[in-house]
Each structure stands twice: as C-alpha cells, then as structure tokens.
Short mmCIF file of C-alpha atoms in Angstrom, two decimals:
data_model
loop_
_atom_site.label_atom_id
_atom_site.label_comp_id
_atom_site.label_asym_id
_atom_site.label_seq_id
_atom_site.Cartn_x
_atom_site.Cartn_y
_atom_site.Cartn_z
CA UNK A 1 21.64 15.36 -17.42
CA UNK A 2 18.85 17.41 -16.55
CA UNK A 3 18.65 20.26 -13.57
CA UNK A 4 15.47 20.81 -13.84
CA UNK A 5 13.95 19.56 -10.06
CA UNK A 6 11.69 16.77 -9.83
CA UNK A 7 8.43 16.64 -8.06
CA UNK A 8 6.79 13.05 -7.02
CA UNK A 9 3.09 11.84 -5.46
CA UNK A 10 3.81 8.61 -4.44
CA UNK A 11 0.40 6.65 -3.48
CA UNK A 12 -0.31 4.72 -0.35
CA UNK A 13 -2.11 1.09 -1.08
CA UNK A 14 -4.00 -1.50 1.04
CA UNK A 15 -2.67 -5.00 0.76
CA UNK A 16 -5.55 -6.74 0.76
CA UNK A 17 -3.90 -10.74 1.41
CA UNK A 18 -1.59 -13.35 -0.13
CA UNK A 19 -3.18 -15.78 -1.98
CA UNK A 20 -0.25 -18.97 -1.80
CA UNK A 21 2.28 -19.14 0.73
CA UNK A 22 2.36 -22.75 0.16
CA UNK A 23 4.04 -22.42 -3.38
CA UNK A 24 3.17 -25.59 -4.42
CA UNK A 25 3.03 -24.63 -8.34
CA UNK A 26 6.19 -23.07 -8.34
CA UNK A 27 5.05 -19.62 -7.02
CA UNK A 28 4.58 -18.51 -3.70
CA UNK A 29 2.62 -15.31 -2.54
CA UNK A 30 0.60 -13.40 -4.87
CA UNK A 31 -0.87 -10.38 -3.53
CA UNK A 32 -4.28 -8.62 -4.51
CA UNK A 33 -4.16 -4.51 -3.81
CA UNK A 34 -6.05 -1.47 -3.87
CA UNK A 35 -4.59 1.98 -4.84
CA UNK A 36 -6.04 4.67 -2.58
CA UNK A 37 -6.19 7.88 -3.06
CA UNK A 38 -5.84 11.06 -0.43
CA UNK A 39 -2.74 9.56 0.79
CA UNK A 40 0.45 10.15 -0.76
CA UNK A 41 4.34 10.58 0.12
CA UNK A 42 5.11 13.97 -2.33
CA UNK A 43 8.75 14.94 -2.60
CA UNK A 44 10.96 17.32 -4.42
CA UNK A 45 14.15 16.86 -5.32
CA UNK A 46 17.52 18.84 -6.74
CA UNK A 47 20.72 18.04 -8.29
CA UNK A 48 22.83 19.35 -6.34
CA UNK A 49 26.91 18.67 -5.41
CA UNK A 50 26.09 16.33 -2.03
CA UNK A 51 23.09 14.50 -0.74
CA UNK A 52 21.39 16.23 1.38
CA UNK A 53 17.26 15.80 2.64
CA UNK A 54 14.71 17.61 4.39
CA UNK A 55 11.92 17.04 6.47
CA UNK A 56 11.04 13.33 7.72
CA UNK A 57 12.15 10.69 7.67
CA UNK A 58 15.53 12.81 6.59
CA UNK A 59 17.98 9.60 7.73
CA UNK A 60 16.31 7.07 5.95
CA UNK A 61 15.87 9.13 2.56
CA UNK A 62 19.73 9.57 2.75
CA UNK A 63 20.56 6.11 3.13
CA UNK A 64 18.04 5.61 -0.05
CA UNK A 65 19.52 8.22 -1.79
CA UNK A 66 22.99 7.65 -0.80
CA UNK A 67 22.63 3.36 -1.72
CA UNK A 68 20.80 4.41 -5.09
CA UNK A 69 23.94 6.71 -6.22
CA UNK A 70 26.41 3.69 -5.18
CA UNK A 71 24.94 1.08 -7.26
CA UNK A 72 24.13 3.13 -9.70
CA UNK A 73 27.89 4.93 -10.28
CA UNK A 74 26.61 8.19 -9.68
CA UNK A 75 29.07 10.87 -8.80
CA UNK A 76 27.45 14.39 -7.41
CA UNK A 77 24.28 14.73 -5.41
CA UNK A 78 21.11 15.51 -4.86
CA UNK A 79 18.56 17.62 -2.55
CA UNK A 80 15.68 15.99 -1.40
CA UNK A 81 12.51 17.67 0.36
CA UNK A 82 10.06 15.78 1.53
CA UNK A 83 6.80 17.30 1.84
CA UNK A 84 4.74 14.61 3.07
CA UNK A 85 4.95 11.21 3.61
CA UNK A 86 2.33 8.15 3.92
CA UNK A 87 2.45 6.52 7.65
CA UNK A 88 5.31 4.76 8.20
CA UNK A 89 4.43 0.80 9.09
CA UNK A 90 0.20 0.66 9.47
CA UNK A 91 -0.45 -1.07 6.39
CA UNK A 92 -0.66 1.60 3.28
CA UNK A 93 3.19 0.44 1.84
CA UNK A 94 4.73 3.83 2.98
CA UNK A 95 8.58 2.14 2.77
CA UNK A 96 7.92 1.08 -1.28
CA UNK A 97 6.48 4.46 -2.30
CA UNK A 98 8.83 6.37 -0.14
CA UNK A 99 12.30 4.41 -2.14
CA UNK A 100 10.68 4.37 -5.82
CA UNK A 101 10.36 8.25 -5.17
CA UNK A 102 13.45 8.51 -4.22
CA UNK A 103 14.80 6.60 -7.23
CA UNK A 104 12.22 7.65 -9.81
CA UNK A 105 13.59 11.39 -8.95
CA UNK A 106 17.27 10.55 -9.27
CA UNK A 107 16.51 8.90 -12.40
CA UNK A 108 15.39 11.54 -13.72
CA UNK A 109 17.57 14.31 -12.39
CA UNK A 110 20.33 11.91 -13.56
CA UNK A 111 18.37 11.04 -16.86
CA UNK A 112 19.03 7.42 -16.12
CA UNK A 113 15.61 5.66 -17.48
CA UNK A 114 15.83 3.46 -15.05
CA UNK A 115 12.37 1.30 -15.00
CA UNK A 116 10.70 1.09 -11.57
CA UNK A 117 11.32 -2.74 -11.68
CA UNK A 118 14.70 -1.67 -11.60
CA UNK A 119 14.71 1.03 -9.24
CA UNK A 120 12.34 -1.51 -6.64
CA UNK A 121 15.57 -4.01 -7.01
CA UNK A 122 17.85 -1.85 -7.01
CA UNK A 123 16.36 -0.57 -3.24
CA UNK A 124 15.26 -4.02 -2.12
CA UNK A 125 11.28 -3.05 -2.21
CA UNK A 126 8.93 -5.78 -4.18
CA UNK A 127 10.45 -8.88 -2.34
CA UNK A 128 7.24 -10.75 -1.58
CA UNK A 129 4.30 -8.46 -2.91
CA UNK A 130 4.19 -6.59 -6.48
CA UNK A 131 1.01 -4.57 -5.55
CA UNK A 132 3.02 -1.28 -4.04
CA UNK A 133 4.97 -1.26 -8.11
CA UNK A 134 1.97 -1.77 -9.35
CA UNK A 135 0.46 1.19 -7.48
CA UNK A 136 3.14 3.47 -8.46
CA UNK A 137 3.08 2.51 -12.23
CA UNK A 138 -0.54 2.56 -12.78
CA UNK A 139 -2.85 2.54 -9.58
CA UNK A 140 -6.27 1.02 -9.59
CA UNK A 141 -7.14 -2.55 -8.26
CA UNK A 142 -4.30 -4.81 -8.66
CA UNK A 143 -3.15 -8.72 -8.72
CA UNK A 144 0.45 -10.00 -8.92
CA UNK A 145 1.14 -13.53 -9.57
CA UNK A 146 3.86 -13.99 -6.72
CA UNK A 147 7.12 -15.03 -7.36
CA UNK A 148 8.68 -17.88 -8.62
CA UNK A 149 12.41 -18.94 -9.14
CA UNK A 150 13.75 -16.57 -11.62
CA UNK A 151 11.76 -13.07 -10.77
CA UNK A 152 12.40 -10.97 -8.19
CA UNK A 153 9.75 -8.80 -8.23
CA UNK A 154 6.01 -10.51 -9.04
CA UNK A 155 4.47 -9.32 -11.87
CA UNK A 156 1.35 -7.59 -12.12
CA UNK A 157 -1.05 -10.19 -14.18
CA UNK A 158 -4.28 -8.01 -13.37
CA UNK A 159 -5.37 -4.47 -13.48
CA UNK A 160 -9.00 -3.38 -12.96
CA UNK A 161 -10.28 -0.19 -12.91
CA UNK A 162 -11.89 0.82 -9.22
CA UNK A 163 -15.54 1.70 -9.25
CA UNK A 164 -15.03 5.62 -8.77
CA UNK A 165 -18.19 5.59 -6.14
CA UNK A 166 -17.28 3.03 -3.76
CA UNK A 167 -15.34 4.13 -0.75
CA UNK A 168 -13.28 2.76 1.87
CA UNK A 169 -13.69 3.66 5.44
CA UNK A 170 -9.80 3.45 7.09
CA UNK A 171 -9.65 2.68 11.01
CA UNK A 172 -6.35 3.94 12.72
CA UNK A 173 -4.52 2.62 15.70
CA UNK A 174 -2.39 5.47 16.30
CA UNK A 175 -0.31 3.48 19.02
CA UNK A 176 0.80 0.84 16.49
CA UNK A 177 3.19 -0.24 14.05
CA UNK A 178 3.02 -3.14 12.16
CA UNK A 179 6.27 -5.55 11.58
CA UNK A 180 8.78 -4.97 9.10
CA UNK A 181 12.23 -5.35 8.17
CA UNK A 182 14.35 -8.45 10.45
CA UNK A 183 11.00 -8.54 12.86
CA UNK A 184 8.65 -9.34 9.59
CA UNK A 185 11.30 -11.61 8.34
CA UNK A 186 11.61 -13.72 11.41
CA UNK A 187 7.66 -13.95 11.56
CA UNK A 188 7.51 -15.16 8.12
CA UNK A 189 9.88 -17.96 8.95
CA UNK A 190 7.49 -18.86 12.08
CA UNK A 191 4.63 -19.03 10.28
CA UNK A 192 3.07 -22.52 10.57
CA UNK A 193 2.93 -24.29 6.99
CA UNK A 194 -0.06 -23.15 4.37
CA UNK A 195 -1.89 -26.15 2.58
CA UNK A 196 -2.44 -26.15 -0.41
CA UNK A 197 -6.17 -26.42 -0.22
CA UNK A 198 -6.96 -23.30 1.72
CA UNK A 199 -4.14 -21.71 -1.41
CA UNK A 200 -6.73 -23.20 -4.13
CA UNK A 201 -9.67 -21.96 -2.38
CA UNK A 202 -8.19 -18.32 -2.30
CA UNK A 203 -7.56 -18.44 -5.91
CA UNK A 204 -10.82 -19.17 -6.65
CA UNK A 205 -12.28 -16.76 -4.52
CA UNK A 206 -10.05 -13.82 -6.24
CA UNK A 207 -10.35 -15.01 -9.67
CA UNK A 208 -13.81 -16.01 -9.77
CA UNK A 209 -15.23 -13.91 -7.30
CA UNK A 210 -13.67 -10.79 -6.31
CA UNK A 211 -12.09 -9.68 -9.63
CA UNK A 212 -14.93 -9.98 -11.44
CA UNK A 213 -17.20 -7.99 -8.55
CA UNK A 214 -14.80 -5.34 -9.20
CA UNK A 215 -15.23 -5.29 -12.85
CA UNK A 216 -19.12 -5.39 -12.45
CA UNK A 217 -19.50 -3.00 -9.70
CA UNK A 218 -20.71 -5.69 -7.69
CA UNK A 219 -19.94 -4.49 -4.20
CA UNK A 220 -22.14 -7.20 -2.49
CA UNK A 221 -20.14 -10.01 -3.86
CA UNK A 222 -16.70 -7.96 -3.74
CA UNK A 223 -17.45 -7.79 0.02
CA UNK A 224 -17.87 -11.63 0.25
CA UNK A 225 -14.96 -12.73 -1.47
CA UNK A 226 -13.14 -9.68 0.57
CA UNK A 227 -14.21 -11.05 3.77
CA UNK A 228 -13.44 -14.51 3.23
CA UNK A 229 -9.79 -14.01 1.71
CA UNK A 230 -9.35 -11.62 5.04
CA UNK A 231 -10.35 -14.41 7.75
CA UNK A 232 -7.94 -16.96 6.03
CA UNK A 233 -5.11 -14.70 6.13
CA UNK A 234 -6.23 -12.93 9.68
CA UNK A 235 -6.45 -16.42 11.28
CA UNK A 236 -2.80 -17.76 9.65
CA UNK A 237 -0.95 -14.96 10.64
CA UNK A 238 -2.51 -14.78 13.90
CA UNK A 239 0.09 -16.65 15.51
CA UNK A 240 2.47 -13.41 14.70
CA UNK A 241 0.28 -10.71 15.01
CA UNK A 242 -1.33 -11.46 18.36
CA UNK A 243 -4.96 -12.14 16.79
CA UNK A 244 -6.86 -11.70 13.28
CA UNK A 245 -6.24 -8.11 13.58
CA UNK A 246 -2.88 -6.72 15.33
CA UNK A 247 -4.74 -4.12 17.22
CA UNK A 248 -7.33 -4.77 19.15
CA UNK A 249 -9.03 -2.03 19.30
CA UNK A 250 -9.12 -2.40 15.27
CA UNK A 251 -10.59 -5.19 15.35
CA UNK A 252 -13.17 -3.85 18.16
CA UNK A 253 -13.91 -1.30 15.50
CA UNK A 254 -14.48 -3.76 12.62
CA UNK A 255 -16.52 -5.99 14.26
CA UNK A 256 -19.21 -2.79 15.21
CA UNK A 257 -18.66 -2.07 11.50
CA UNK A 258 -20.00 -5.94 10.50
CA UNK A 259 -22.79 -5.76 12.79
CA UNK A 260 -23.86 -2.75 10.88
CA UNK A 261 -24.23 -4.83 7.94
CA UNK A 262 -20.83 -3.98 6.07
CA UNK A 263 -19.53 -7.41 5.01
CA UNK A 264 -16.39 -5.92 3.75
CA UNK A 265 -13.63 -5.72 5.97
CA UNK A 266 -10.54 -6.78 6.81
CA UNK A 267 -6.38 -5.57 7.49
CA UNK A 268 -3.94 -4.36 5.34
CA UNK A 269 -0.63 -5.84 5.75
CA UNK A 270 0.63 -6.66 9.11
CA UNK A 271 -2.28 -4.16 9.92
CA UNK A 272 -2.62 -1.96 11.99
CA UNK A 273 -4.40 -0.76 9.55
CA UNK A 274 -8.71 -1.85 9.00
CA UNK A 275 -10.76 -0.81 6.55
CA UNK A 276 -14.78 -1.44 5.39
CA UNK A 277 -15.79 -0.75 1.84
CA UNK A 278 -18.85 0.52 1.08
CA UNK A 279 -20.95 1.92 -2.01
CA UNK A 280 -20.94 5.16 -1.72
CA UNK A 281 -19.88 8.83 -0.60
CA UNK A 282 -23.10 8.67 1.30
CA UNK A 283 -22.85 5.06 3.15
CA UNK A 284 -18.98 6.05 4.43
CA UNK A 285 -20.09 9.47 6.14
CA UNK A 286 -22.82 7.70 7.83
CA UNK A 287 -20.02 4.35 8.80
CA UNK A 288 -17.75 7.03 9.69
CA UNK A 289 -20.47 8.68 12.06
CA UNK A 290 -21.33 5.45 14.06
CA UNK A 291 -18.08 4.49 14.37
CA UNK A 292 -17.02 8.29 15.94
CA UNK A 293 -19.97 8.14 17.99
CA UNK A 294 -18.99 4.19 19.27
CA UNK A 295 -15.74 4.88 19.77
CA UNK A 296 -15.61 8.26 21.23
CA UNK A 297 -13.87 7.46 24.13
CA UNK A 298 -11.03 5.71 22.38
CA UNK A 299 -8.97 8.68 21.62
CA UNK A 300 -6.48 6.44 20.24
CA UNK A 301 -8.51 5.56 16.70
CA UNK A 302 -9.12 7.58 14.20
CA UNK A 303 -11.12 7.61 10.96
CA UNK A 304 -10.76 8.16 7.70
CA UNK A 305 -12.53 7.96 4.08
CA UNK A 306 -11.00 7.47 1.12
CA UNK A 307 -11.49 6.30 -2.51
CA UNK A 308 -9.71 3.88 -4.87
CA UNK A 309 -6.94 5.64 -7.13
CA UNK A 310 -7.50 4.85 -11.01
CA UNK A 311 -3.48 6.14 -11.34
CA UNK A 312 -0.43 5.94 -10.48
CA UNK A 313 2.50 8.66 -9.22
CA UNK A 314 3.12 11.77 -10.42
CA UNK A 315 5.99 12.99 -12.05
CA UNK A 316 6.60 16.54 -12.75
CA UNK A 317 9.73 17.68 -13.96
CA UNK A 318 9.82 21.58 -14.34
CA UNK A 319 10.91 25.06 -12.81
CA UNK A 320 11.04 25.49 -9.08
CA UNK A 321 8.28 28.31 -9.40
CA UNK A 322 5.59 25.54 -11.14
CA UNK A 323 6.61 22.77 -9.17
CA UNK A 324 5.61 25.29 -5.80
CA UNK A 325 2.09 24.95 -6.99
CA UNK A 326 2.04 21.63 -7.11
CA UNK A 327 3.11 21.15 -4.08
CA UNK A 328 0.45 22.70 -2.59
CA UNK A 329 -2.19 21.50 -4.48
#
C-alpha cells in the first residue's frame, strides 16, 4: 500500500446528444462528447485511519468514499480535500468526474489497480452515456456505442483529436439545475417513443458528417451536423425539459448567438448548460462581447470560453510539498 497522497484533475465534458434511444439494433443510446478544458474537479487525498473530507460537496464525497471502501473490502480510511469541483447538475458531467476521482485516488492510495470501468461500476456512473469515462481516460472528442445487453458501461468506439483553435463559447443559467438521479430517471421513462428513422438519420449525421468535420478541421460542416443532432434531441426531450433548451433565458442567448451567424449550438445534457463553437480565440472574444453587451441586464447568465481538452485526468502521486504546487497551478 502506498502513503504517498494522491492528487486528481478531473475534467468537465459537454454531452453533445444520444444518437438511439429507440434501440432497435440491440443498443440503445450512444452518446457523442467533447472534453473541455478550464474546468476541472481537483482533489487530494490521504490514507488515513477514518474517512474524512473537506470542502464541498463534503457529504456526498463521504458517501463515495465510504460505498467505494465497502465493496471494495477496504479496512482504514482516507482524507479527502477537495479543492475545486465542476458545477454540480448544468450539463459538464460534474457527478462522473467527481466519483472516478474519488475512486481513482483510493485505488491508488490502496494500490488496488482498479480500471476506471471498474471504479464507474463500482459507483454507479456510466449507466446510459460512456463519454464522461471516456473524458477521464483520454479526453478529446469522443463517441460511445451505447449499451447493449451484456455491458454496463458503453464503450468508447471513437476518439478524435479536437482542433486546438476552435473554441466553445459556454452560456450559464446560474438559477438552474438540470435533472438527475430519481427526477432524470422518471423523465426517461416519460419520454414519448424514438423511431427508428430519426435514430438512422442521427447516425449518419455523426458518422458521416460530424466526425469527419472534426478530423478535417471543418468547423462549417461540424456546426451543421452539430446543429441538426441538437434540434432532434432539444425537440424529443422537450416534453421533460420545458422546451428545446431547459432555460429560457439559454435559449434566448443561443438564438442571438445564431442570428450572428454561429450555426453551432446547442445543450449539454439536461442543459442548463448552451454552448456555440466557433474557429477561433478571436471569433469567441468577439461572441462573448455581443452576448455581454445583449444580455447585460440579465444578471443571471454568465459567459464563458473554453477549448477542447486533447487529455484526460491527472494523476499525481507524490509528497505533500509537490503536490501543493500542483494544486495551485
């Protein structure tokens, strides 16, 4: 066993849409997702005799910790600090990052080896989407094929390098959560059924259009097959979510963001989270400026530019003294 503390960068990802919910083939969901980068949850962790964790959210990293050293056997403990974490329920996958941090550090304070398939089972993340593993393991632009049968967690069947120029222009409803847990369950069940036609016209559009875009740097065509995978799974879940977007005021915000000419927009998750990619450092500062200056009144949205990730978590394992600076870096 090593005591050696253990210091984790977790990503945040946007969920860009399912592509079959009718599971028709024998698989149902498959998710395509972006790795972002300049959001993170970043913990630090300690073997220590109990469980005990700092900063927020302290409750639900103990019942993480505390469920990972049941099923696991584990007897002793561990301290937890965390530093920072991604926000909780808009869209960026806080809840997956946050457990395989968890478990990827008592792995390796407990020199387990535990895979982060195992450690995403093991903590009940990766039930419907693969892209949040995916993120942690590797980053970049990511497609899982869904889940069938036998698997319970979708494999990742496609990784693709994100064009390091392009950016992504986040739009933030600070009032709102999106659903999860028994609420996102229920709204799953509600959902009306999902032909199989609009599920083959999906896959086309990610495997013929938007994957390759990505690979070519094609923004203009990544942005079409963006949109149009978007308003599918905007208008089907729109039943649950109150509209295409579940924040209005989002959506307010993305629709001033198409008339400006940016084609590629859309929700991540159950939202409330937007987004607009664009081509360049340049293009987001000005996006970012027209939106402050449109929305100035709202004080409730808030803007943000980031870039695609090319990697996944980090995972530092050294003295307390080395670990301090990266930390803070």
């Amino acid at each position: 066993m090593n005591s050696l503390p253990v210091f984790i960068e977790a990503p945040a990802r946007l969920h860009l849409g399912f592509m079959d919910l009718e599971g028709g083939l024998g698989r149902r969901f498959g998710s395509l997702g972006l790795t972002l980068d300049g959001i993170a949850t970043r913990i630090v962790a300690q073997r220590k005799d109990c469980i005990s964790v700092s900063g927020e959210p302290a409750g639900h990293v103990q019942k993480l910790a505390e469920k990972f050293f049941a099923c696991k056997g584990l007897t002793g403990g561990c301290q937890i600090q965390v530093l920072e974490q991604i926000p909780a329920h808009s869209g960026l996958g806080s809840g997956t990052q946050l457990a395989l941090a968890v478990g990827t550090a008592i792995s390796r304070l407990y020199s387990l080896d535990c895979s982060c398939q195992d450690i995403a089972v093991t903590l009940a993340r990766g039930t419907r989407s693969g892209v949040g593993i995916g993120a942690f393991q590797q980053g970049g632009f990511l497609l899982d094929a869904g889940r069938n049968a036998s698997n319970s967690i979708p494999p990742i069947v496609s990784r693709i390098q994100f064009p390091p120029g392009w950016r992504i222009v986040l739009i933030i409803d600070t009032t709102l959560h999106g659903l999860y847990g028994i609420d996102e369950s229920t709204s799953f069940s509600a959902l009306p059924p999902f032909s199989s036609e609009i599920a083959a016209y999906l896959c086309r559009l990610v495997l013929m259009q938007i994957l390759p875009a990505v690979s070519e740097q094609d923004l203009g065509a990544f942005s079409k097959g963006i949109r149009g995978l978007q308003r599918c799974m905007g208008d089907f879940f729109a039943s649950e979510q109150g509209g295409r977007y579940t924040s209005q005021a989002v959506g307010e915000a993305i629709g001033y963001a198409e008339s400006l000419g940016i084609e590629g927009v859309g929700q991540s998750s159950w939202g409330p989270m937007g987004f607009a990619f664009v081509d360049s450092d340049a293009q987001a500062r000005m996006l970012l400026r027209e939106l402050r200056i449109g929305f100035k009144s709202n004080k409730d949205l808030q803007f943000k530019i980031v870039s695609g990730r090319n990697t996944g978590a980090i995972i530092q394992q050294q003295d307390t003294v080395s670990l301090s600076k990266a930390a803070k870096s």
